[in-house]
PDB file of C-alpha atoms in Angstrom:
ATOM      1  CA  PRO A 650     -91.272-105.291  71.158  1.00 53.00           C
ATOM      2  CA  PRO A 651     -91.300-104.620  67.401  1.00 69.00           C
ATOM      3  CA  LYS A 652     -88.148-103.228  65.865  1.00 84.00           C
ATOM      4  CA  PRO A 653     -88.171 -99.442  65.281  1.00 91.00           C
ATOM      5  CA  PRO A 654     -88.659 -98.372  61.655  1.00 97.00           C
ATOM      6  CA  LEU A 655     -85.478 -97.716  59.693  1.00 97.00           C
ATOM      7  CA  ALA A 656     -84.647 -94.801  57.391  1.00 98.00           C
ATOM      8  CA  SER A 657     -81.871 -93.684  55.056  1.00 98.00           C
ATOM      9  CA  HIS A 658     -81.953 -90.400  57.006  1.00 98.00           C
ATOM     10  CA  CYS A 659     -84.251 -88.858  59.604  1.00 98.00           C
ATOM     11  CA  ASN A 660     -84.217 -85.239  60.683  1.00 97.00           C
ATOM     12  CA  PRO A 661     -83.121 -85.107  64.351  1.00 97.00           C
ATOM     13  CA  GLY A 662     -86.306 -83.167  65.220  1.00 96.00           C
ATOM     14  CA  ASP A 663     -88.485 -85.925  63.773  1.00 97.00           C
ATOM     15  CA  THR A 664     -88.791 -89.657  64.482  1.00 97.00           C
ATOM     16  CA  THR A 665     -89.101 -92.869  62.474  1.00 97.00           C
ATOM     17  CA  ASN A 666     -91.596 -94.000  65.142  1.00 97.00           C
ATOM     18  CA  ALA A 667     -94.071 -91.541  63.576  1.00 97.00           C
ATOM     19  CA  LEU A 668     -94.404 -93.954  60.630  1.00 98.00           C
ATOM     20  CA  ASN A 669     -96.499 -96.444  62.598  1.00 96.00           C
ATOM     21  CA  ASP A 670     -97.616 -94.642  65.759  1.00 96.00           C
ATOM     22  CA  GLY A 671    -101.295 -94.819  64.742  1.00 96.00           C
ATOM     23  CA  LEU A 672    -101.730 -91.039  65.078  1.00 97.00           C
ATOM     24  CA  LEU A 673    -103.626 -90.068  61.955  1.00 97.00           C
ATOM     25  CA  PRO A 674    -103.182 -86.595  60.444  1.00 98.00           C
ATOM     26  CA  ARG A 675    -106.054 -84.332  59.438  1.00 98.00           C
ATOM     27  CA  THR A 676    -104.107 -83.112  56.370  1.00 98.00           C
ATOM     28  CA  SER A 677    -100.672 -83.583  54.821  1.00 98.00           C
ATOM     29  CA  GLY A 678     -99.615 -80.307  56.460  1.00 98.00           C
ATOM     30  CA  ASP A 679    -100.766 -81.332  59.953  1.00 98.00           C
ATOM     31  CA  GLN A 680     -98.142 -80.041  62.417  1.00 95.00           C
ATOM     32  CA  ASN A 681     -99.889 -81.615  65.435  1.00 97.00           C
ATOM     33  CA  VAL A 682     -98.849 -85.238  64.825  1.00 97.00           C
ATOM     34  CA  PRO A 683     -95.310 -86.649  64.845  1.00 98.00           C
ATOM     35  CA  ARG A 684     -93.670 -87.032  61.455  1.00 98.00           C
ATOM     36  CA  MET A 685     -90.677 -88.590  59.737  1.00 98.00           C
ATOM     37  CA  THR A 686     -88.856 -86.328  57.274  1.00 98.00           C
ATOM     38  CA  TRP A 687     -85.633 -86.628  55.331  1.00 98.00           C
ATOM     39  CA  TRP A 688     -84.836 -82.944  55.990  1.00 97.00           C
ATOM     40  CA  ASP A 689     -82.405 -81.480  55.008  1.00 97.00           C
ATOM     41  CA  HIS A 690     -81.846 -83.882  52.105  1.00 98.00           C
ATOM     42  CA  GLN A 691     -83.288 -82.406  48.906  1.00 98.00           C
ATOM     43  CA  GLY A 692     -83.881 -84.003  45.506  1.00 98.00           C
ATOM     44  CA  THR A 693     -82.307 -87.277  46.627  1.00 98.00           C
ATOM     45  CA  GLN A 694     -83.396 -90.909  46.617  1.00 98.00           C
ATOM     46  CA  GLU A 695     -84.303 -91.940  50.188  1.00 98.00           C
ATOM     47  CA  TRP A 696     -86.051 -94.827  51.933  1.00 98.00           C
ATOM     48  CA  VAL A 697     -87.830 -96.058  55.043  1.00 98.00           C
ATOM     49  CA  ALA A 698     -88.220 -99.711  56.021  1.00 98.00           C
ATOM     50  CA  TYR A 699     -89.958-102.057  58.416  1.00 97.00           C
ATOM     51  CA  ALA A 700     -87.956-105.044  59.651  1.00 96.00           C
ATOM     52  CA  PHE A 701     -90.197-107.639  61.278  1.00 95.00           C
ATOM     53  CA  GLU A 702     -89.449-110.037  64.134  1.00 93.00           C
ATOM     54  CA  GLN A 703     -90.864-112.841  61.942  1.00 94.00           C
ATOM     55  CA  PRO A 704     -91.452-112.793  58.157  1.00 96.00           C
ATOM     56  CA  ARG A 705     -94.856-111.306  57.358  1.00 96.00           C
ATOM     57  CA  LYS A 706     -97.172-111.837  54.421  1.00 98.00           C
ATOM     58  CA  LEU A 707     -97.937-108.478  52.806  1.00 98.00           C
ATOM     59  CA  SER A 708    -100.102-107.442  49.859  1.00 98.00           C
ATOM     60  CA  TYR A 709    -100.713-103.710  50.365  1.00 98.00           C
ATOM     61  CA  SER A 710     -99.086-100.516  51.548  1.00 98.00           C
ATOM     62  CA  GLU A 711    -100.712 -97.195  52.453  1.00 98.00           C
ATOM     63  CA  VAL A 712     -98.684 -94.024  52.848  1.00 98.00           C
ATOM     64  CA  TYR A 713     -99.787 -90.584  54.028  1.00 98.00           C
ATOM     65  CA  TRP A 714     -97.297 -88.004  52.741  1.00 98.00           C
ATOM     66  CA  PHE A 715     -96.139 -84.951  54.682  1.00 98.00           C
ATOM     67  CA  ASP A 716     -96.373 -81.726  52.664  1.00 98.00           C
ATOM     68  CA  ASP A 717     -95.852 -78.372  54.378  1.00 97.00           C
ATOM     69  CA  THR A 718     -96.472 -76.123  51.371  1.00 96.00           C
ATOM     70  CA  GLY A 719     -96.586 -72.500  52.542  1.00 96.00           C
ATOM     71  CA  VAL A 720     -94.566 -73.297  55.678  1.00 95.00           C
ATOM     72  CA  GLY A 721     -91.482 -75.287  54.721  1.00 96.00           C
ATOM     73  CA  GLN A 722     -89.646 -77.205  51.997  1.00 97.00           C
ATOM     74  CA  CYS A 723     -91.321 -80.639  52.233  1.00 98.00           C
ATOM     75  CA  ARG A 724     -93.494 -81.858  49.354  1.00 98.00           C
ATOM     76  CA  VAL A 725     -94.916 -85.158  48.153  1.00 98.00           C
ATOM     77  CA  PRO A 726     -92.197 -87.099  46.298  1.00 98.00           C
ATOM     78  CA  THR A 727     -91.787 -87.286  42.531  1.00 98.00           C
ATOM     79  CA  SER A 728     -92.204 -91.065  42.716  1.00 98.00           C
ATOM     80  CA  TRP A 729     -91.933 -94.058  45.014  1.00 98.00           C
ATOM     81  CA  ARG A 730     -91.841 -97.838  44.952  1.00 98.00           C
ATOM     82  CA  LEU A 731     -91.888-100.802  47.305  1.00 98.00           C
ATOM     83  CA  LEU A 732     -89.130-103.374  47.644  1.00 98.00           C
ATOM     84  CA  TRP A 733     -89.184-106.599  49.648  1.00 98.00           C
ATOM     85  CA  LYS A 734     -86.249-108.546  50.999  1.00 98.00           C
ATOM     86  CA  ASP A 735     -85.823-111.975  49.432  1.00 97.00           C
ATOM     87  CA  GLY A 736     -82.846-113.636  51.141  1.00 95.00           C
ATOM     88  CA  GLU A 737     -80.102-111.017  50.758  1.00 95.00           C
ATOM     89  CA  GLU A 738     -81.693-109.331  47.722  1.00 97.00           C
ATOM     90  CA  TRP A 739     -84.146-106.435  47.452  1.00 98.00           C
ATOM     91  CA  ARG A 740     -86.828-107.066  44.822  1.00 98.00           C
ATOM     92  CA  PRO A 741     -89.599-104.721  43.633  1.00 98.00           C
ATOM     93  CA  VAL A 742     -93.095-105.926  44.450  1.00 98.00           C
ATOM     94  CA  GLU A 743     -95.093-107.173  41.468  1.00 97.00           C
ATOM     95  CA  GLY A 744     -98.633-106.602  40.232  1.00 96.00           C
ATOM     96  CA  GLU A 745     -98.558-103.019  38.909  1.00 92.00           C
ATOM     97  CA  PRO A 746     -99.244-101.219  42.195  1.00 93.00           C
ATOM     98  CA  ALA A 747    -100.530 -97.648  41.937  1.00 94.00           C
ATOM     99  CA  TYR A 748     -97.882 -95.454  43.569  1.00 97.00           C
ATOM    100  CA  GLY A 749     -99.956 -92.376  44.369  1.00 97.00           C
ATOM    101  CA  VAL A 750     -98.567 -89.084  45.636  1.00 98.00           C
ATOM    102  CA  ALA A 751    -101.851 -87.317  46.440  1.00 98.00           C
ATOM    103  CA  PRO A 752    -101.759 -85.112  49.557  1.00 98.00           C
ATOM    104  CA  ASP A 753    -104.309 -85.250  52.397  1.00 98.00           C
ATOM    105  CA  GLN A 754    -105.075 -88.976  52.057  1.00 98.00           C
ATOM    106  CA  PHE A 755    -103.635 -92.461  52.272  1.00 98.00           C
ATOM    107  CA  ASN A 756    -102.155 -93.579  48.953  1.00 98.00           C
ATOM    108  CA  ARG A 757    -102.806 -97.329  48.713  1.00 98.00           C
ATOM    109  CA  ALA A 758    -100.683 -99.650  46.593  1.00 98.00           C
ATOM    110  CA  THR A 759    -101.719-103.299  46.275  1.00 98.00           C
ATOM    111  CA  PHE A 760     -99.370-105.950  44.940  1.00 98.00           C
ATOM    112  CA  GLN A 761     -98.897-109.688  44.574  1.00 98.00           C
ATOM    113  CA  PRO A 762     -98.473-111.110  48.098  1.00 98.00           C
ATOM    114  CA  VAL A 763     -94.947-111.557  49.416  1.00 98.00           C
ATOM    115  CA  THR A 764     -93.700-113.088  52.652  1.00 98.00           C
ATOM    116  CA  THR A 765     -90.703-111.125  53.835  1.00 97.00           C
ATOM    117  CA  PRO A 766     -88.699-110.182  56.927  1.00 96.00           C
ATOM    118  CA  GLU A 767     -88.345-106.589  55.664  1.00 97.00           C
ATOM    119  CA  ILE A 768     -90.141-104.143  53.355  1.00 97.00           C
ATOM    120  CA  ARG A 769     -88.736-100.885  52.055  1.00 98.00           C
ATOM    121  CA  LEU A 770     -90.476 -97.796  50.677  1.00 98.00           C
ATOM    122  CA  GLU A 771     -88.092 -95.980  48.334  1.00 98.00           C
ATOM    123  CA  VAL A 772     -88.791 -92.401  47.247  1.00 98.00           C
ATOM    124  CA  GLN A 773     -87.385 -89.952  44.745  1.00 98.00           C
ATOM    125  CA  LEU A 774     -87.662 -86.486  46.249  1.00 98.00           C
ATOM    126  CA  GLN A 775     -88.586 -83.552  44.031  1.00 98.00           C
ATOM    127  CA  PRO A 776     -85.591 -81.534  42.769  1.00 98.00           C
ATOM    128  CA  GLY A 777     -84.550 -78.973  45.377  1.00 98.00           C
ATOM    129  CA  LEU A 778     -87.198 -80.160  47.843  1.00 98.00           C
ATOM    130  CA  CYS A 779     -87.439 -82.514  50.778  1.00 98.00           C
ATOM    131  CA  GLY A 780     -90.209 -84.907  51.781  1.00 98.00           C
ATOM    132  CA  GLY A 781     -91.640 -86.883  54.622  1.00 98.00           C
ATOM    133  CA  ILE A 782     -94.243 -89.344  55.821  1.00 98.00           C
ATOM    134  CA  LEU A 783     -96.912 -88.934  58.505  1.00 98.00           C
ATOM    135  CA  GLU A 784     -98.113 -92.571  58.566  1.00 98.00           C
ATOM    136  CA  TRP A 785     -97.185 -95.770  56.704  1.00 98.00           C
ATOM    137  CA  ARG A 786     -99.296 -98.914  56.963  1.00 97.00           C
ATOM    138  CA  VAL A 787     -98.625-102.334  55.466  1.00 97.00           C
ATOM    139  CA  GLY A 788    -100.724-105.471  55.638  1.00 96.00           C
ATOM    140  CA  GLU A 789    -102.075-108.608  54.074  1.00 95.00           C
TER     141      GLU A 789
END
């Protein structure tokens, strides 16, 4: 079985398995699909990661942000970036990927291909606010 996704923090009421469960949200505020949030961390730098059984070649990432405006304190992040594990070091992906934070859609970032045992999505949460992810896809 694949390894469960990792996170710097995950709210006990949520699950890192939501990142790649294949259940697609209708909107960023969709409360009917599982989610991964960093609640109750606010304004911090956080991360999620996939560790693979075997190194995988990757060249894109798509993330669908959780944003419960009008209900709670989760918003799209201020910024994010992708890092890949090269030996013992974490390196940013190259190729000027577009790190979008638009709600209600997948935000796709393409980059120069890397072959890695682990990829990390690092976010900067908005000041005083939390954040989360409904689905995160990576591929070649």
